[in-house]
Short mmCIF file of C-alpha atoms in Angstrom, two decimals:
data_model
loop_
_atom_site.label_atom_id
_atom_site.label_comp_id
_atom_site.label_asym_id
_atom_site.label_seq_id
_atom_site.Cartn_x
_atom_site.Cartn_y
_atom_site.Cartn_z
CA VAL E 651 -18.41 8.83 -18.28
CA ALA E 652 -21.15 9.99 -20.26
CA LEU E 653 -23.46 7.64 -19.11
CA ASN E 654 -23.05 8.98 -15.27
CA GLY E 655 -23.16 12.65 -16.63
CA LEU E 656 -19.42 13.17 -15.54
CA GLN E 657 -18.05 14.66 -19.00
CA GLU E 658 -17.30 18.04 -17.53
CA ARG E 659 -15.43 16.38 -14.40
CA VAL E 660 -13.55 13.15 -15.86
CA GLN E 661 -11.30 12.90 -18.52
CA ILE E 662 -10.02 9.80 -19.93
CA ILE E 663 -6.55 9.46 -21.37
CA GLU E 664 -5.02 6.40 -23.21
CA THR E 665 -1.25 6.34 -23.29
CA ALA E 666 1.44 3.77 -23.32
CA LEU E 667 3.54 3.13 -20.25
CA PRO E 668 5.98 4.39 -19.13
CA ALA E 669 4.54 7.87 -19.50
CA SER E 670 4.37 11.02 -17.53
CA THR E 671 1.55 13.55 -17.10
CA ALA E 672 4.13 16.38 -17.89
CA LYS E 673 4.82 14.49 -21.15
CA LEU E 674 1.05 14.44 -21.74
CA GLY E 675 0.84 18.27 -20.85
CA LEU E 676 -1.49 17.26 -17.87
CA GLU E 677 -1.38 18.73 -14.46
CA PRO E 678 -1.09 16.43 -11.62
CA PHE E 679 -4.43 14.82 -11.00
CA ASP E 680 -6.71 14.54 -7.60
CA ALA E 681 -7.10 10.74 -8.01
CA ALA E 682 -5.96 8.14 -10.25
CA MET E 683 -7.41 4.46 -10.56
CA SER E 684 -6.17 1.57 -12.38
CA ASN E 685 -6.86 -2.06 -13.14
CA PRO E 686 -3.35 -3.10 -14.48
CA PRO E 687 -2.87 -6.43 -16.21
CA PHE E 688 -2.44 -8.95 -13.64
CA PHE E 689 0.60 -10.82 -15.05
CA ASP E 690 3.99 -9.69 -15.98
CA ASP E 691 5.61 -13.05 -16.55
CA PRO E 692 4.58 -14.48 -19.92
CA ALA E 693 5.57 -18.15 -18.81
CA SER E 694 2.57 -17.92 -16.14
CA LEU E 695 -0.16 -17.11 -18.47
CA ARG E 696 -1.91 -18.44 -21.47
CA ALA E 697 -4.08 -15.73 -22.56
CA PRO E 698 -7.43 -16.86 -24.10
CA ASP E 699 -6.79 -15.13 -27.09
CA PRO E 700 -3.33 -13.43 -28.60
CA SER E 701 -5.12 -10.51 -29.44
CA ARG E 702 -6.23 -9.85 -25.79
CA LEU E 703 -2.58 -10.49 -24.58
CA GLY E 704 -2.13 -6.67 -23.84
CA ALA E 705 -5.12 -6.89 -21.23
CA TYR E 706 -3.58 -9.71 -19.32
CA MET E 707 0.21 -8.90 -19.74
CA ALA E 708 1.92 -5.77 -18.31
CA GLU E 709 5.03 -5.47 -20.58
CA ASP E 710 6.92 -3.23 -18.13
CA GLY E 711 5.36 -4.98 -14.95
CA LEU E 712 3.41 -3.64 -11.94
CA ALA E 713 6.23 -1.22 -11.10
CA ALA E 714 5.67 0.69 -14.16
CA TRP E 715 1.95 0.80 -13.30
CA ILE E 716 2.24 1.95 -10.02
CA GLY E 717 4.94 4.36 -10.69
CA PHE E 718 2.81 6.03 -13.30
CA LEU E 719 -0.04 6.25 -10.92
CA LEU E 720 2.19 7.88 -8.17
CA LYS E 721 3.92 10.32 -10.63
CA SER E 722 0.32 11.30 -12.09
CA VAL E 723 -1.40 12.46 -8.90
CA ARG E 724 -0.20 15.57 -6.64
CA GLU E 725 0.78 15.30 -3.21
CA GLY E 726 -2.06 14.48 -0.96
CA ALA E 727 -3.90 12.73 -3.85
CA SER E 728 -5.24 9.04 -3.85
CA VAL E 729 -4.13 6.14 -6.13
CA THR E 730 -6.62 3.20 -6.32
CA LEU E 731 -5.94 -0.23 -8.12
CA ILE E 732 -7.34 -3.45 -8.21
CA HIS E 733 -4.99 -6.57 -8.44
CA ARG E 734 -4.47 -10.17 -7.47
CA ALA E 735 -4.35 -10.76 -3.72
CA ASP E 736 -0.97 -12.80 -4.10
CA ARG E 737 0.70 -9.55 -5.21
CA LEU E 738 -0.38 -7.63 -2.24
CA GLY E 739 3.17 -7.51 -0.96
CA ASP E 740 4.60 -6.13 -4.11
CA ILE E 741 2.09 -3.46 -4.39
CA LEU E 742 2.65 -2.25 -0.84
CA GLY E 743 6.60 -2.43 -1.52
CA LEU E 744 6.05 -0.40 -4.48
CA LEU E 745 3.90 2.19 -2.90
CA ALA E 746 5.93 2.49 0.25
CA PRO E 747 8.72 5.12 -0.91
CA LYS E 748 6.10 7.77 -2.11
CA ALA E 749 2.74 6.78 -0.62
CA GLY E 750 0.93 5.75 2.94
CA SER E 751 -2.56 5.90 4.49
CA VAL E 752 -2.82 2.61 2.77
CA ARG E 753 -6.37 0.94 2.90
CA ILE E 754 -6.76 -2.47 1.69
CA ARG E 755 -10.12 -4.22 0.81
CA PRO E 756 -10.06 -7.88 -0.05
CA ILE E 757 -12.45 -9.10 -2.70
CA ALA E 758 -13.49 -12.75 -1.96
CA PRO E 759 -15.65 -14.67 -4.30
CA PHE E 760 -17.54 -16.32 -1.23
CA ALA E 761 -17.72 -15.55 2.38
CA ASP E 762 -15.97 -18.95 3.11
CA ALA E 763 -13.24 -18.71 0.39
CA PRO E 764 -9.92 -16.61 0.37
CA ALA E 765 -9.76 -13.17 -1.38
CA LYS E 766 -8.37 -13.60 -4.85
CA ARG E 767 -8.55 -9.84 -5.47
CA VAL E 768 -7.65 -6.88 -3.44
CA LEU E 769 -8.30 -3.13 -3.84
CA VAL E 770 -5.59 -0.95 -2.71
CA ARG E 771 -5.99 2.88 -2.11
CA ALA E 772 -2.97 4.92 -0.84
CA ILE E 773 -2.32 8.72 -0.50
CA LYS E 774 0.56 10.12 -2.02
CA THR E 775 2.91 11.29 0.79
CA GLY E 776 0.13 9.87 3.26
CA LYS E 777 1.44 9.12 6.80
CA ALA E 778 -1.53 7.29 8.43
CA PRO E 779 -1.19 3.55 9.39
CA LEU E 780 -2.37 0.63 7.11
CA VAL E 781 -5.81 -0.36 7.43
CA LEU E 782 -7.13 -3.80 6.37
CA LEU E 783 -10.87 -3.34 5.69
CA PRO E 784 -13.58 -5.92 5.88
CA PRO E 785 -13.65 -7.97 2.80
CA LEU E 786 -16.22 -7.24 0.05
CA VAL E 787 -17.94 -10.86 -0.55
CA LEU E 788 -19.04 -10.92 -4.17
CA HIS E 789 -21.58 -14.05 -4.41
CA SER E 790 -23.64 -15.97 -1.85
CA ARG E 791 -23.45 -20.12 -2.15
CA SER E 792 -27.12 -20.13 -2.70
CA GLY E 793 -26.70 -18.13 -5.98
CA GLY E 794 -26.49 -14.50 -7.28
CA HIS E 795 -24.49 -11.72 -5.65
CA THR E 796 -24.71 -10.71 -1.98
CA ALA E 797 -26.91 -7.86 -1.12
CA GLN E 798 -23.82 -5.68 -0.48
CA THR E 799 -22.49 -6.34 -3.98
CA GLU E 800 -25.79 -6.26 -5.77
CA ALA E 801 -26.45 -2.59 -4.18
CA ILE E 802 -22.83 -1.25 -5.27
CA LEU E 803 -23.34 -2.50 -8.85
CA ARG E 804 -26.80 -1.01 -8.82
CA GLY E 805 -25.33 2.33 -7.63
CA GLU E 806 -27.49 2.06 -4.47
CA ALA E 807 -24.36 1.87 -2.16
CA ALA E 808 -20.83 2.97 -2.11
CA LEU E 809 -17.86 0.50 -1.69
CA GLY E 810 -16.62 2.79 1.16
CA TRP E 811 -13.00 3.05 2.50
CA ASP E 812 -13.95 3.48 6.14
#
């Protein structure tokens, strides 16, 4: 936040889930973003180091994370998250009761490989139809990032939701 000069516009809050913005004494946000832990089944993961388990394992599961995102924003605001592509059905099901206007951007390691991650953006109380956007391809087989990824990483291009 500081490196981008956004201290006056962005507030970072750390809290344990489940939580609510009301209990934190905050007004609903215009947008919320999250990179929830990718796993909620301890049997499905061997974390590289026990001290990092919290970064990989969601104690209360994906439902708690998406519930918090939806509770933390005002009507018409966006929630955005990145997660495993194989959990897309769960993500859509958890968003469906309270959010719509969903846009999905698959993230593929290579142009000829399936997406391993998805970026999902939804609007609380949104009514527009779901849109599946072209994938962001991270790497070329000849080495390095793709030109699009490199431009995004360098701040020269936006990811875009159109």
